[in-house]
Amino acid sequence: MAGSALAGRSWGDPTRPVDLIFVHANGFNGLTYRTLLEPLQADARILAPDLRGHGRTTLPIEPDDRPDWNDLRDDLVALLMSLDGPPLVLAGHSMGATLAVLAAAQVPDRVRSLVMLDPVILTRAAATAVRLPGAWRLARRHPWAVASLRRRRRFPDREAAFQSYRGRGSFKGWPDAVLSDYVGDGFRDTPDGEVELACAPEWESSNYSAQANDVWGALRRVDRPLHILKADQGSTCAVTTGDADDPRRVVETLADSTHFFPMMRPDAAQAALSQALSG
């Protein structure tokens, strides 16, 4: 990706300024969201970076004793600062949505609006507690952090990985095309002819446990239109409509949806992104 240390995917006219940066969830990669983002390319230039430790990005990782996502946030800030052109729409899913608002709070002049698809935002009380000295380490016991460490690292090839994931676990209900895109950049070739996870289990687990992020503070500091679209089943977002004290902020719950609605119901997410791009 020109002008950035990150790898990733892009859609749209490469000669125009970037209109939208979309940031992926923990463990995934930019290509995973092709079905969501590609239909928007007629009227927008879109970048979907692979975060540090994910996809095709090769920046070093340090998963131990990591209390927050400031490293990932700073990578995103560097990307924003490296791009020419007017302020853009910054969006993401899950961890990526949270990183979007954390980065926007650092460089608000580079962002004109935000779209957050089921961001990871703890309740105010939990967010305050986890930021106490050393308290973030308790999140290492979270079921997702523990389960990540047990992920199978290697497969004979991408087709074997695809068949192993199809219809199972977090991938249940995913269209084959979306799962295929995830597997495409979610694995790297090994010298012995197999493939291994691009996002190491230790790094995925570290992201789940590194929860000492000042998200509520970032939300207060970001003076931009903001649209949060939440799942109504198993949402990771504690923000409610009552927290939207600015008419430019919308908190919406998508009926009959799970945390993975950007993969399984991209139309709703596309509508939110299209509205932000046209605003």
mmCIF file of C-alpha atoms in Angstrom:
data_model
loop_
_atom_site.group_PDB
_atom_site.id
_atom_site.type_symbol
_atom_site.label_atom_id
_atom_site.label_comp_id
_atom_site.label_asym_id
_atom_site.label_seq_id
_atom_site.Cartn_x
_atom_site.Cartn_y
_atom_site.Cartn_z
ATOM 1 C CA MET A 1 0.000 0.000 0.000
ATOM 2 C CA ALA A 2 1.747 3.167 -1.212
ATOM 3 C CA GLY A 3 2.810 5.633 1.446
ATOM 4 C CA SER A 4 2.377 3.179 4.295
ATOM 5 C CA ALA A 5 4.348 0.476 6.083
ATOM 6 C CA LEU A 6 1.208 -1.660 6.142
ATOM 7 C CA ALA A 7 0.094 -4.136 3.507
ATOM 8 C CA GLY A 8 -3.554 -4.473 2.609
ATOM 9 C CA ARG A 9 -6.110 -4.266 -0.173
ATOM 10 C CA SER A 10 -7.567 -1.386 -2.144
ATOM 11 C CA TRP A 11 -10.536 -0.784 -4.396
ATOM 12 C CA GLY A 12 -11.511 2.094 -6.647
ATOM 13 C CA ASP A 13 -9.650 4.593 -8.808
ATOM 14 C CA PRO A 14 -6.027 4.659 -7.563
ATOM 15 C CA THR A 15 -5.512 8.173 -8.950
ATOM 16 C CA ARG A 16 -8.061 9.798 -6.634
ATOM 17 C CA PRO A 17 -7.561 10.586 -2.940
ATOM 18 C CA VAL A 18 -8.612 7.933 -0.452
ATOM 19 C CA ASP A 19 -12.267 8.302 0.578
ATOM 20 C CA LEU A 20 -12.560 5.432 3.061
ATOM 21 C CA ILE A 21 -10.226 3.420 5.266
ATOM 22 C CA PHE A 22 -11.785 0.250 6.648
ATOM 23 C CA VAL A 23 -10.082 -1.555 9.543
ATOM 24 C CA HIS A 24 -10.611 -5.287 10.074
ATOM 25 C CA ALA A 25 -11.424 -7.249 13.222
ATOM 26 C CA ASN A 26 -8.961 -9.192 15.366
ATOM 27 C CA GLY A 27 -7.565 -12.242 13.587
ATOM 28 C CA PHE A 28 -8.853 -11.269 10.144
ATOM 29 C CA ASN A 29 -7.460 -9.123 7.294
ATOM 30 C CA GLY A 30 -8.533 -6.492 4.791
ATOM 31 C CA LEU A 31 -9.430 -8.971 2.051
ATOM 32 C CA THR A 32 -12.016 -10.603 4.348
ATOM 33 C CA TYR A 33 -14.271 -7.587 3.718
ATOM 34 C CA ARG A 34 -14.080 -7.595 -0.093
ATOM 35 C CA THR A 35 -17.762 -8.519 -0.454
ATOM 36 C CA LEU A 36 -18.680 -5.589 1.791
ATOM 37 C CA LEU A 37 -16.343 -2.997 0.281
ATOM 38 C CA GLU A 38 -15.986 -3.840 -3.403
ATOM 39 C CA PRO A 39 -19.503 -2.647 -4.370
ATOM 40 C CA LEU A 40 -18.600 0.846 -3.092
ATOM 41 C CA GLN A 41 -15.636 1.296 -5.431
ATOM 42 C CA ALA A 42 -17.537 2.983 -8.259
ATOM 43 C CA ASP A 43 -17.757 6.215 -6.288
ATOM 44 C CA ALA A 44 -14.961 5.867 -3.736
ATOM 45 C CA ARG A 45 -11.351 4.868 -3.301
ATOM 46 C CA ILE A 46 -11.098 2.423 -0.423
ATOM 47 C CA LEU A 47 -8.137 1.115 1.571
ATOM 48 C CA ALA A 48 -8.409 -1.935 3.819
ATOM 49 C CA PRO A 49 -5.069 -2.301 5.624
ATOM 50 C CA ASP A 50 -3.837 -5.474 7.255
ATOM 51 C CA LEU A 51 -3.062 -4.523 10.832
ATOM 52 C CA ARG A 52 0.254 -5.364 12.453
ATOM 53 C CA GLY A 53 0.433 -9.124 12.963
ATOM 54 C CA HIS A 54 -2.303 -9.815 10.397
ATOM 55 C CA GLY A 55 -2.631 -10.672 6.733
ATOM 56 C CA ARG A 56 0.245 -9.667 4.501
ATOM 57 C CA THR A 57 1.694 -7.037 6.848
ATOM 58 C CA THR A 58 5.140 -7.989 8.138
ATOM 59 C CA LEU A 59 5.661 -5.454 10.950
ATOM 60 C CA PRO A 60 7.068 -7.100 14.108
ATOM 61 C CA ILE A 61 4.797 -8.106 16.964
ATOM 62 C CA GLU A 62 5.386 -8.186 20.720
ATOM 63 C CA PRO A 63 2.432 -9.995 22.280
ATOM 64 C CA ASP A 64 3.740 -10.184 25.850
ATOM 65 C CA ASP A 65 2.798 -7.666 28.586
ATOM 66 C CA ARG A 66 0.709 -5.564 26.226
ATOM 67 C CA PRO A 67 -2.046 -3.658 28.043
ATOM 68 C CA ASP A 68 -3.711 -1.868 25.124
ATOM 69 C CA TRP A 69 -3.930 -1.393 21.368
ATOM 70 C CA ASN A 70 -1.778 1.727 21.200
ATOM 71 C CA ASP A 71 0.663 0.004 18.827
ATOM 72 C CA LEU A 72 -2.123 -0.761 16.356
ATOM 73 C CA ARG A 73 -3.633 2.686 16.880
ATOM 74 C CA ASP A 74 -0.312 4.352 16.119
ATOM 75 C CA ASP A 75 0.096 2.330 12.918
ATOM 76 C CA LEU A 76 -3.315 3.562 11.797
ATOM 77 C CA VAL A 77 -2.431 7.156 12.718
ATOM 78 C CA ALA A 78 0.749 6.848 10.633
ATOM 79 C CA LEU A 79 -1.315 5.635 7.681
ATOM 80 C CA LEU A 80 -3.735 8.542 8.021
ATOM 81 C CA MET A 81 -0.878 11.040 8.174
ATOM 82 C CA SER A 82 0.839 9.514 5.141
ATOM 83 C CA LEU A 83 -2.101 10.076 2.806
ATOM 84 C CA ASP A 84 -2.705 13.195 0.740
ATOM 85 C CA GLY A 85 -6.168 14.569 0.204
ATOM 86 C CA PRO A 86 -9.046 15.834 2.323
ATOM 87 C CA PRO A 87 -10.297 14.236 5.553
ATOM 88 C CA LEU A 88 -11.778 10.806 4.944
ATOM 89 C CA VAL A 89 -14.298 8.351 6.335
ATOM 90 C CA LEU A 90 -12.722 6.019 8.886
ATOM 91 C CA ALA A 91 -14.568 2.774 9.549
ATOM 92 C CA GLY A 92 -14.061 -0.709 10.869
ATOM 93 C CA HIS A 93 -15.463 -3.852 12.409
ATOM 94 C CA SER A 94 -15.035 -5.050 16.004
ATOM 95 C CA MET A 95 -11.463 -4.262 17.110
ATOM 96 C CA GLY A 96 -11.015 -2.337 13.868
ATOM 97 C CA ALA A 97 -13.976 -0.097 14.666
ATOM 98 C CA THR A 98 -12.539 0.659 18.094
ATOM 99 C CA LEU A 99 -9.150 1.437 16.575
ATOM 100 C CA ALA A 100 -10.873 3.848 14.207
ATOM 101 C CA VAL A 101 -12.147 6.055 17.019
ATOM 102 C CA LEU A 102 -8.890 5.728 18.994
ATOM 103 C CA ALA A 103 -6.948 6.929 15.934
ATOM 104 C CA ALA A 104 -9.456 9.670 15.134
ATOM 105 C CA ALA A 105 -8.973 11.073 18.636
ATOM 106 C CA GLN A 106 -5.252 11.430 17.867
ATOM 107 C CA VAL A 107 -5.595 13.095 14.435
ATOM 108 C CA PRO A 108 -9.156 14.458 14.188
ATOM 109 C CA ASP A 109 -8.283 16.744 11.272
ATOM 110 C CA ARG A 110 -7.672 13.681 9.057
ATOM 111 C CA VAL A 111 -11.148 12.216 9.677
ATOM 112 C CA ARG A 112 -14.500 13.639 8.558
ATOM 113 C CA SER A 113 -16.768 10.897 9.928
ATOM 114 C CA LEU A 114 -16.713 7.417 11.459
ATOM 115 C CA VAL A 115 -18.675 4.216 10.915
ATOM 116 C CA MET A 116 -18.243 1.613 13.659
ATOM 117 C CA LEU A 117 -19.596 -1.887 13.043
ATOM 118 C CA ASP A 118 -20.119 -3.628 16.401
ATOM 119 C CA PRO A 119 -17.035 -2.071 18.013
ATOM 120 C CA VAL A 120 -15.398 -3.526 21.114
ATOM 121 C CA ILE A 121 -16.463 -1.062 23.821
ATOM 122 C CA LEU A 122 -16.754 -2.194 27.420
ATOM 123 C CA THR A 123 -19.238 -0.675 29.837
ATOM 124 C CA ARG A 124 -17.995 2.514 31.478
ATOM 125 C CA ALA A 125 -17.455 0.700 34.777
ATOM 126 C CA ALA A 126 -15.547 -2.188 33.193
ATOM 127 C CA ALA A 127 -13.493 0.168 31.042
ATOM 128 C CA THR A 128 -12.472 2.148 34.128
ATOM 129 C CA ALA A 129 -11.641 -0.975 36.124
ATOM 130 C CA VAL A 130 -9.513 -2.598 33.423
ATOM 131 C CA ARG A 131 -7.370 0.538 33.179
ATOM 132 C CA LEU A 132 -6.278 0.268 36.811
ATOM 133 C CA PRO A 133 -2.603 -0.749 37.139
ATOM 134 C CA GLY A 134 -2.200 -4.370 36.051
ATOM 135 C CA ALA A 135 -5.943 -5.016 35.869
ATOM 136 C CA TRP A 136 -5.845 -5.675 32.135
ATOM 137 C CA ARG A 137 -4.025 -8.954 32.859
ATOM 138 C CA LEU A 138 -7.305 -10.405 34.139
ATOM 139 C CA ALA A 139 -8.576 -10.308 30.558
ATOM 140 C CA ARG A 140 -6.067 -13.042 29.707
ATOM 141 C CA ARG A 141 -8.629 -15.421 31.222
ATOM 142 C CA HIS A 142 -11.362 -14.326 28.812
ATOM 143 C CA PRO A 143 -12.667 -17.366 26.894
ATOM 144 C CA TRP A 144 -11.752 -15.827 23.537
ATOM 145 C CA ALA A 145 -8.194 -15.096 24.664
ATOM 146 C CA VAL A 146 -7.808 -18.659 25.930
ATOM 147 C CA ALA A 147 -9.439 -20.251 22.879
ATOM 148 C CA SER A 148 -7.182 -18.312 20.501
ATOM 149 C CA LEU A 149 -4.119 -20.009 21.927
ATOM 150 C CA ARG A 150 -5.562 -23.390 20.945
ATOM 151 C CA ARG A 151 -6.088 -22.506 17.273
ATOM 152 C CA ARG A 152 -4.528 -24.852 14.752
ATOM 153 C CA ARG A 153 -1.590 -22.997 13.224
ATOM 154 C CA ARG A 154 -0.844 -24.989 10.082
ATOM 155 C CA PHE A 155 -2.708 -26.787 7.314
ATOM 156 C CA PRO A 156 -1.519 -28.660 4.237
ATOM 157 C CA ASP A 157 -2.945 -25.877 2.044
ATOM 158 C CA ARG A 158 -5.603 -23.158 1.968
ATOM 159 C CA GLU A 159 -8.287 -25.524 0.737
ATOM 160 C CA ALA A 160 -7.773 -27.716 3.792
ATOM 161 C CA ALA A 161 -8.083 -24.641 6.028
ATOM 162 C CA PHE A 162 -11.234 -23.559 4.200
ATOM 163 C CA GLN A 163 -12.865 -26.955 4.646
ATOM 164 C CA SER A 164 -11.862 -27.084 8.316
ATOM 165 C CA TYR A 165 -13.504 -23.711 9.038
ATOM 166 C CA ARG A 166 -16.556 -24.000 6.795
ATOM 167 C CA GLY A 167 -19.749 -23.913 8.850
ATOM 168 C CA ARG A 168 -17.929 -24.153 12.184
ATOM 169 C CA GLY A 169 -17.338 -21.892 15.176
ATOM 170 C CA SER A 170 -17.145 -18.187 14.429
ATOM 171 C CA PHE A 171 -17.390 -18.973 10.713
ATOM 172 C CA LYS A 172 -20.818 -20.586 10.966
ATOM 173 C CA GLY A 173 -23.161 -18.931 8.501
ATOM 174 C CA TRP A 174 -20.418 -17.199 6.501
ATOM 175 C CA PRO A 175 -20.873 -17.261 2.711
ATOM 176 C CA ASP A 176 -18.229 -19.347 0.981
ATOM 177 C CA ALA A 177 -16.893 -16.308 -0.896
ATOM 178 C CA VAL A 178 -16.221 -14.397 2.333
ATOM 179 C CA LEU A 179 -14.583 -17.382 4.007
ATOM 180 C CA SER A 180 -12.423 -17.915 0.931
ATOM 181 C CA ASP A 181 -11.288 -14.284 1.067
ATOM 182 C CA TYR A 182 -10.408 -14.610 4.745
ATOM 183 C CA VAL A 183 -8.360 -17.752 4.093
ATOM 184 C CA GLY A 184 -6.654 -16.126 1.094
ATOM 185 C CA ASP A 185 -4.738 -13.561 3.158
ATOM 186 C CA GLY A 186 -5.261 -15.208 6.533
ATOM 187 C CA PHE A 187 -2.539 -17.766 5.791
ATOM 188 C CA ARG A 188 1.037 -17.546 4.632
ATOM 189 C CA ASP A 189 2.979 -20.110 2.648
ATOM 190 C CA THR A 190 5.681 -21.992 4.544
ATOM 191 C CA PRO A 191 9.006 -23.195 3.103
ATOM 192 C CA ASP A 192 7.865 -26.811 3.348
ATOM 193 C CA GLY A 193 4.823 -26.217 1.153
ATOM 194 C CA GLU A 194 2.140 -25.913 3.838
ATOM 195 C CA VAL A 195 0.363 -22.798 5.097
ATOM 196 C CA GLU A 196 0.288 -21.200 8.538
ATOM 197 C CA LEU A 197 -1.884 -18.586 10.189
ATOM 198 C CA ALA A 198 -0.788 -15.057 9.324
ATOM 199 C CA CYS A 199 -2.126 -13.918 12.694
ATOM 200 C CA ALA A 200 -0.247 -16.000 15.258
ATOM 201 C CA PRO A 201 -2.477 -17.404 18.028
ATOM 202 C CA GLU A 202 -0.392 -15.543 20.631
ATOM 203 C CA TRP A 203 -1.054 -12.245 18.853
ATOM 204 C CA GLU A 204 -4.775 -12.872 18.467
ATOM 205 C CA SER A 205 -4.964 -13.766 22.167
ATOM 206 C CA SER A 206 -2.963 -10.670 23.091
ATOM 207 C CA ASN A 207 -5.449 -8.482 21.235
ATOM 208 C CA TYR A 208 -8.331 -10.010 23.177
ATOM 209 C CA SER A 209 -6.644 -9.356 26.504
ATOM 210 C CA ALA A 210 -5.214 -5.871 25.769
ATOM 211 C CA GLN A 211 -8.342 -4.024 26.891
ATOM 212 C CA ALA A 212 -6.918 -1.019 28.787
ATOM 213 C CA ASN A 213 -7.982 1.311 25.982
ATOM 214 C CA ASP A 214 -9.485 4.727 26.681
ATOM 215 C CA VAL A 215 -12.359 4.284 24.252
ATOM 216 C CA TRP A 216 -14.893 6.363 26.175
ATOM 217 C CA GLY A 217 -12.359 9.180 26.375
ATOM 218 C CA ALA A 218 -11.776 8.948 22.624
ATOM 219 C CA LEU A 219 -15.520 9.099 21.991
ATOM 220 C CA ARG A 220 -15.702 12.298 24.046
ATOM 221 C CA ARG A 221 -12.807 13.895 22.174
ATOM 222 C CA VAL A 222 -13.882 13.041 18.629
ATOM 223 C CA ASP A 223 -16.069 15.867 17.343
ATOM 224 C CA ARG A 224 -17.194 14.181 14.127
ATOM 225 C CA PRO A 225 -20.346 12.504 12.800
ATOM 226 C CA LEU A 226 -20.354 8.941 14.059
ATOM 227 C CA HIS A 227 -22.572 5.951 13.257
ATOM 228 C CA ILE A 228 -22.416 2.855 15.465
ATOM 229 C CA LEU A 229 -24.205 -0.181 14.072
ATOM 230 C CA LYS A 230 -24.564 -2.925 16.700
ATOM 231 C CA ALA A 231 -25.583 -6.567 16.562
ATOM 232 C CA ASP A 232 -28.647 -7.525 18.597
ATOM 233 C CA GLN A 233 -27.168 -10.920 19.504
ATOM 234 C CA GLY A 234 -23.841 -11.130 21.340
ATOM 235 C CA SER A 235 -22.797 -7.551 20.632
ATOM 236 C CA THR A 236 -19.372 -6.415 21.861
ATOM 237 C CA CYS A 237 -20.537 -2.797 22.137
ATOM 238 C CA ALA A 238 -21.861 -1.325 25.394
ATOM 239 C CA VAL A 239 -22.732 2.055 23.873
ATOM 240 C CA THR A 240 -26.485 2.695 23.867
ATOM 241 C CA THR A 241 -28.755 5.217 22.191
ATOM 242 C CA GLY A 242 -28.735 7.125 25.477
ATOM 243 C CA ASP A 243 -25.013 7.747 25.067
ATOM 244 C CA ALA A 244 -25.541 9.574 21.775
ATOM 245 C CA ASP A 245 -25.852 13.102 23.160
ATOM 246 C CA ASP A 246 -25.000 14.701 19.808
ATOM 247 C CA PRO A 247 -27.498 14.711 16.884
ATOM 248 C CA ARG A 248 -24.644 13.795 14.557
ATOM 249 C CA ARG A 249 -24.154 10.534 16.447
ATOM 250 C CA VAL A 250 -26.308 7.537 15.655
ATOM 251 C CA VAL A 251 -26.370 4.301 17.650
ATOM 252 C CA GLU A 252 -28.397 1.670 15.810
ATOM 253 C CA THR A 253 -29.073 -1.985 16.592
ATOM 254 C CA LEU A 254 -29.450 -4.299 13.625
ATOM 255 C CA ALA A 255 -32.273 -6.782 14.174
ATOM 256 C CA ASP A 256 -31.610 -10.525 13.877
ATOM 257 C CA SER A 257 -27.855 -10.068 13.610
ATOM 258 C CA THR A 258 -24.685 -11.368 15.245
ATOM 259 C CA HIS A 259 -21.249 -9.832 15.688
ATOM 260 C CA PHE A 260 -20.382 -11.076 12.204
ATOM 261 C CA PHE A 261 -23.144 -9.243 10.344
ATOM 262 C CA PRO A 262 -20.593 -7.461 8.070
ATOM 263 C CA MET A 263 -19.793 -10.890 6.629
ATOM 264 C CA MET A 264 -23.290 -12.374 6.634
ATOM 265 C CA ARG A 265 -25.422 -9.269 6.059
ATOM 266 C CA PRO A 266 -23.206 -6.805 4.196
ATOM 267 C CA ASP A 267 -26.119 -4.775 2.807
ATOM 268 C CA ALA A 268 -26.814 -3.118 6.161
ATOM 269 C CA ALA A 269 -23.160 -2.232 6.661
ATOM 270 C CA GLN A 270 -22.866 -1.023 3.062
ATOM 271 C CA ALA A 271 -25.795 1.331 3.604
ATOM 272 C CA ALA A 272 -24.064 2.902 6.628
ATOM 273 C CA LEU A 273 -20.804 3.281 4.717
ATOM 274 C CA SER A 274 -22.541 4.720 1.656
ATOM 275 C CA GLN A 275 -24.346 7.278 3.794
ATOM 276 C CA ALA A 276 -21.072 8.367 5.387
ATOM 277 C CA LEU A 277 -19.348 8.642 1.996
ATOM 278 C CA SER A 278 -22.143 10.778 0.570
ATOM 279 C CA GLY A 279 -22.391 13.025 3.636
#
